[in-house]
Amino acid sequence: MRDGVCSEFTVVTKIKPGHADALREDLATLASGSDDAEARAALRQIGTLHDARHVIFDNGTRHMFASVFDGSWDTYIDDFGKTAIGGRFDKVFSHTEGFPGISDPKVKDWFLSQQAPAGVFVSSYPDLTVQQIWKDQRVSEAFQAVLDTPEFRAALDDPANAALLATPAFQKLMDEAAG
């Protein structure tokens, strides 16, 4: 399902008998490396993943992977397969029945066969891509840095800038910065 530019993807797989503990260990290793520079660089390079999560349930017999991303599903899977994230997919999904490997041409068919589409999917920011969110964050940080300078404070007090400061657009900008 989609909500604006955001799409959801959920797969529910069967864990191979006797693999639940190994899967838990692999997930714990991946979670402890959430600040892993290589993985973060790959996610930045891909630039479309909003979030992802793994859940083991039904007494260690099933595994769920769910994510939210921008763009097409085909591109999403292709991008992950081309980066360090592909190795993580291989590691995790190797514990599930029938996974062919991320570089196998049939991997998309396998994911589709395991997919459990959401009945409802809502995004809090349906019109913002990951790239736009990152840009908004950079602009906000830069603007906040400007607000903290003595030069900005002096500009606010300068009568020559009164017309600009009185505009609704500038007032809205300042209200947003304060809020």
mmCIF file of C-alpha atoms in Angstrom:
data_model
loop_
_atom_site.group_PDB
_atom_site.id
_atom_site.type_symbol
_atom_site.label_atom_id
_atom_site.label_comp_id
_atom_site.label_asym_id
_atom_site.label_seq_id
_atom_site.Cartn_x
_atom_site.Cartn_y
_atom_site.Cartn_z
ATOM 1 C CA MET A 1 0.000 0.000 0.000
ATOM 2 C CA ARG A 2 0.994 3.595 -0.511
ATOM 3 C CA ASP A 3 0.254 6.807 1.325
ATOM 4 C CA GLY A 4 1.554 9.695 -0.739
ATOM 5 C CA VAL A 5 5.171 8.979 -1.630
ATOM 6 C CA CYS A 6 5.537 6.349 1.114
ATOM 7 C CA SER A 7 5.028 2.633 0.520
ATOM 8 C CA GLU A 8 4.858 -0.184 3.038
ATOM 9 C CA PHE A 9 6.369 -3.620 2.628
ATOM 10 C CA THR A 10 5.759 -6.513 5.002
ATOM 11 C CA VAL A 11 6.840 -10.123 4.637
ATOM 12 C CA VAL A 12 6.012 -12.941 7.006
ATOM 13 C CA THR A 13 8.229 -15.995 6.662
ATOM 14 C CA LYS A 14 8.599 -19.400 8.244
ATOM 15 C CA ILE A 15 11.795 -19.822 10.234
ATOM 16 C CA LYS A 16 13.693 -22.996 9.399
ATOM 17 C CA PRO A 17 13.361 -25.572 12.188
ATOM 18 C CA GLY A 18 16.136 -25.066 14.730
ATOM 19 C CA HIS A 19 17.104 -21.614 13.392
ATOM 20 C CA ALA A 20 15.165 -19.317 15.744
ATOM 21 C CA ASP A 21 18.043 -18.842 18.194
ATOM 22 C CA ALA A 22 20.538 -18.215 15.387
ATOM 23 C CA LEU A 23 18.156 -15.685 13.852
ATOM 24 C CA ARG A 24 17.774 -13.969 17.235
ATOM 25 C CA GLU A 25 21.568 -13.814 17.555
ATOM 26 C CA ASP A 26 21.966 -12.388 14.054
ATOM 27 C CA LEU A 27 19.276 -9.778 14.705
ATOM 28 C CA ALA A 28 20.923 -8.857 18.021
ATOM 29 C CA THR A 29 24.262 -8.480 16.242
ATOM 30 C CA LEU A 30 22.686 -6.260 13.589
ATOM 31 C CA ALA A 31 20.885 -4.200 16.235
ATOM 32 C CA SER A 32 24.055 -3.710 18.253
ATOM 33 C CA GLY A 33 25.697 -2.433 15.081
ATOM 34 C CA SER A 34 22.944 0.066 14.313
ATOM 35 C CA ASP A 35 25.625 2.740 14.301
ATOM 36 C CA ASP A 36 27.679 0.633 11.868
ATOM 37 C CA ALA A 37 29.261 3.165 9.504
ATOM 38 C CA GLU A 38 29.064 0.849 6.482
ATOM 39 C CA ALA A 39 25.359 0.162 7.004
ATOM 40 C CA ARG A 40 24.570 3.833 7.649
ATOM 41 C CA ALA A 41 26.505 4.802 4.508
ATOM 42 C CA ALA A 42 24.540 2.239 2.494
ATOM 43 C CA LEU A 43 21.235 3.539 3.845
ATOM 44 C CA ARG A 44 22.311 7.080 3.009
ATOM 45 C CA GLN A 45 23.319 5.975 -0.497
ATOM 46 C CA ILE A 46 19.965 4.281 -1.028
ATOM 47 C CA GLY A 47 18.190 7.286 0.485
ATOM 48 C CA THR A 48 14.646 5.887 0.406
ATOM 49 C CA LEU A 49 14.203 3.906 3.642
ATOM 50 C CA HIS A 50 12.067 5.542 6.308
ATOM 51 C CA ASP A 51 12.165 2.627 8.732
ATOM 52 C CA ALA A 52 12.488 -1.144 8.978
ATOM 53 C CA ARG A 53 11.923 -3.741 11.677
ATOM 54 C CA HIS A 54 12.218 -7.475 12.266
ATOM 55 C CA VAL A 55 9.987 -9.483 14.610
ATOM 56 C CA ILE A 56 10.214 -13.142 15.608
ATOM 57 C CA PHE A 57 6.876 -14.541 16.771
ATOM 58 C CA ASP A 58 4.714 -17.667 17.140
ATOM 59 C CA ASN A 59 7.181 -19.302 19.514
ATOM 60 C CA GLY A 60 10.116 -18.776 17.191
ATOM 61 C CA THR A 61 8.460 -20.266 14.116
ATOM 62 C CA ARG A 62 7.786 -17.114 12.108
ATOM 63 C CA HIS A 63 9.626 -13.929 11.246
ATOM 64 C CA MET A 64 8.267 -10.612 10.048
ATOM 65 C CA PHE A 65 10.182 -7.916 8.210
ATOM 66 C CA ALA A 66 8.337 -4.640 7.718
ATOM 67 C CA SER A 67 9.521 -1.382 6.222
ATOM 68 C CA VAL A 68 8.415 1.956 4.826
ATOM 69 C CA PHE A 69 10.188 3.384 1.793
ATOM 70 C CA ASP A 70 9.922 5.876 -1.072
ATOM 71 C CA GLY A 71 9.609 4.949 -4.724
ATOM 72 C CA SER A 72 8.958 1.673 -6.444
ATOM 73 C CA TRP A 73 9.228 -1.709 -4.776
ATOM 74 C CA ASP A 74 11.456 -3.070 -7.578
ATOM 75 C CA THR A 75 13.963 -0.267 -7.129
ATOM 76 C CA TYR A 76 13.825 -0.681 -3.353
ATOM 77 C CA ILE A 77 14.779 -4.368 -3.520
ATOM 78 C CA ASP A 78 17.391 -3.757 -6.243
ATOM 79 C CA ASP A 79 19.034 -0.957 -4.238
ATOM 80 C CA PHE A 80 19.315 -3.060 -1.114
ATOM 81 C CA GLY A 81 20.797 -5.939 -3.068
ATOM 82 C CA LYS A 82 23.572 -3.702 -4.420
ATOM 83 C CA THR A 83 24.812 -2.422 -1.043
ATOM 84 C CA ALA A 84 26.093 -3.731 2.281
ATOM 85 C CA ILE A 85 22.460 -4.105 3.276
ATOM 86 C CA GLY A 86 22.193 -7.028 0.851
ATOM 87 C CA GLY A 87 24.571 -9.035 3.015
ATOM 88 C CA ARG A 88 22.397 -8.295 6.026
ATOM 89 C CA PHE A 89 19.333 -9.497 4.140
ATOM 90 C CA ASP A 90 21.185 -12.686 3.224
ATOM 91 C CA LYS A 91 22.231 -13.241 6.834
ATOM 92 C CA VAL A 92 18.750 -12.740 8.278
ATOM 93 C CA PHE A 93 16.664 -14.412 5.595
ATOM 94 C CA SER A 94 19.020 -17.414 5.344
ATOM 95 C CA HIS A 95 17.198 -18.592 8.481
ATOM 96 C CA THR A 96 13.864 -18.625 6.653
ATOM 97 C CA GLU A 97 12.417 -21.315 4.434
ATOM 98 C CA GLY A 98 13.042 -21.021 0.724
ATOM 99 C CA PHE A 99 15.057 -17.791 0.660
ATOM 100 C CA PRO A 100 17.129 -17.943 -2.541
ATOM 101 C CA GLY A 101 19.624 -15.195 -1.637
ATOM 102 C CA ILE A 102 19.455 -11.485 -2.349
ATOM 103 C CA SER A 103 21.435 -11.756 -5.604
ATOM 104 C CA ASP A 104 19.296 -14.599 -6.996
ATOM 105 C CA PRO A 105 17.107 -13.456 -9.907
ATOM 106 C CA LYS A 106 14.109 -15.104 -8.202
ATOM 107 C CA VAL A 107 14.454 -13.173 -4.949
ATOM 108 C CA LYS A 108 11.698 -10.726 -5.879
ATOM 109 C CA ASP A 109 9.313 -13.589 -6.605
ATOM 110 C CA TRP A 110 10.210 -15.088 -3.221
ATOM 111 C CA PHE A 111 9.567 -11.803 -1.394
ATOM 112 C CA LEU A 112 6.239 -11.407 -3.183
ATOM 113 C CA SER A 113 5.232 -14.942 -2.217
ATOM 114 C CA GLN A 114 5.938 -14.079 1.446
ATOM 115 C CA GLN A 115 4.347 -10.634 1.351
ATOM 116 C CA ALA A 116 1.528 -9.770 3.716
ATOM 117 C CA PRO A 117 0.232 -6.411 2.466
ATOM 118 C CA ALA A 118 -1.185 -4.082 5.069
ATOM 119 C CA GLY A 119 -4.932 -3.659 5.279
ATOM 120 C CA VAL A 120 -4.365 -0.036 6.310
ATOM 121 C CA PHE A 121 -1.219 2.034 5.941
ATOM 122 C CA VAL A 122 -0.950 5.653 7.099
ATOM 123 C CA SER A 123 2.119 7.856 7.123
ATOM 124 C CA SER A 124 2.415 10.936 9.314
ATOM 125 C CA TYR A 125 4.252 12.677 6.487
ATOM 126 C CA PRO A 126 2.923 11.133 3.249
ATOM 127 C CA ASP A 127 4.275 13.844 0.980
ATOM 128 C CA LEU A 128 7.852 13.902 2.296
ATOM 129 C CA THR A 129 10.508 11.624 0.886
ATOM 130 C CA VAL A 130 13.524 10.612 2.961
ATOM 131 C CA GLN A 131 15.614 12.984 0.846
ATOM 132 C CA GLN A 132 13.243 15.876 1.612
ATOM 133 C CA ILE A 133 13.269 15.077 5.324
ATOM 134 C CA TRP A 134 17.076 15.060 5.364
ATOM 135 C CA LYS A 135 17.143 18.374 3.470
ATOM 136 C CA ASP A 136 14.585 19.893 5.857
ATOM 137 C CA GLN A 137 16.755 18.790 8.776
ATOM 138 C CA ARG A 138 19.874 20.381 7.255
ATOM 139 C CA VAL A 139 18.017 23.624 6.507
ATOM 140 C CA SER A 140 16.579 23.714 10.017
ATOM 141 C CA GLU A 141 20.004 23.171 11.585
ATOM 142 C CA ALA A 142 21.520 25.907 9.417
ATOM 143 C CA PHE A 143 18.670 28.305 10.186
ATOM 144 C CA GLN A 144 18.909 27.612 13.918
ATOM 145 C CA ALA A 145 22.640 28.356 13.732
ATOM 146 C CA VAL A 146 21.878 31.699 12.051
ATOM 147 C CA LEU A 147 19.306 32.550 14.723
ATOM 148 C CA ASP A 148 21.973 32.155 17.387
ATOM 149 C CA THR A 149 24.382 34.708 15.902
ATOM 150 C CA PRO A 150 24.822 38.280 17.158
ATOM 151 C CA GLU A 151 24.607 39.442 13.526
ATOM 152 C CA PHE A 152 21.069 38.065 13.234
ATOM 153 C CA ARG A 153 20.016 39.706 16.475
ATOM 154 C CA ALA A 154 21.479 43.005 15.191
ATOM 155 C CA ALA A 155 19.546 42.609 11.912
ATOM 156 C CA LEU A 156 16.314 42.185 13.851
ATOM 157 C CA ASP A 157 16.962 45.456 15.627
ATOM 158 C CA ASP A 158 17.939 47.349 12.444
ATOM 159 C CA PRO A 159 15.088 49.693 11.364
ATOM 160 C CA ALA A 160 16.118 49.163 7.721
ATOM 161 C CA ASN A 161 14.806 45.575 7.972
ATOM 162 C CA ALA A 162 11.452 46.484 9.541
ATOM 163 C CA ALA A 163 9.433 45.934 6.351
ATOM 164 C CA LEU A 164 10.868 42.432 5.861
ATOM 165 C CA LEU A 165 10.430 41.506 9.517
ATOM 166 C CA ALA A 166 6.759 42.588 9.398
ATOM 167 C CA THR A 167 5.837 40.306 6.486
ATOM 168 C CA PRO A 168 3.562 37.363 7.252
ATOM 169 C CA ALA A 169 6.107 35.011 5.682
ATOM 170 C CA PHE A 170 8.906 36.167 8.004
ATOM 171 C CA GLN A 171 6.603 36.085 11.018
ATOM 172 C CA LYS A 172 5.587 32.504 10.133
ATOM 173 C CA LEU A 173 9.265 31.544 9.785
ATOM 174 C CA MET A 174 10.061 32.955 13.197
ATOM 175 C CA ASP A 175 6.989 31.288 14.775
ATOM 176 C CA GLU A 176 8.035 27.926 13.314
ATOM 177 C CA ALA A 177 11.602 28.398 14.531
ATOM 178 C CA ALA A 178 10.350 29.166 18.032
ATOM 179 C CA GLY A 179 7.907 26.261 18.113
#
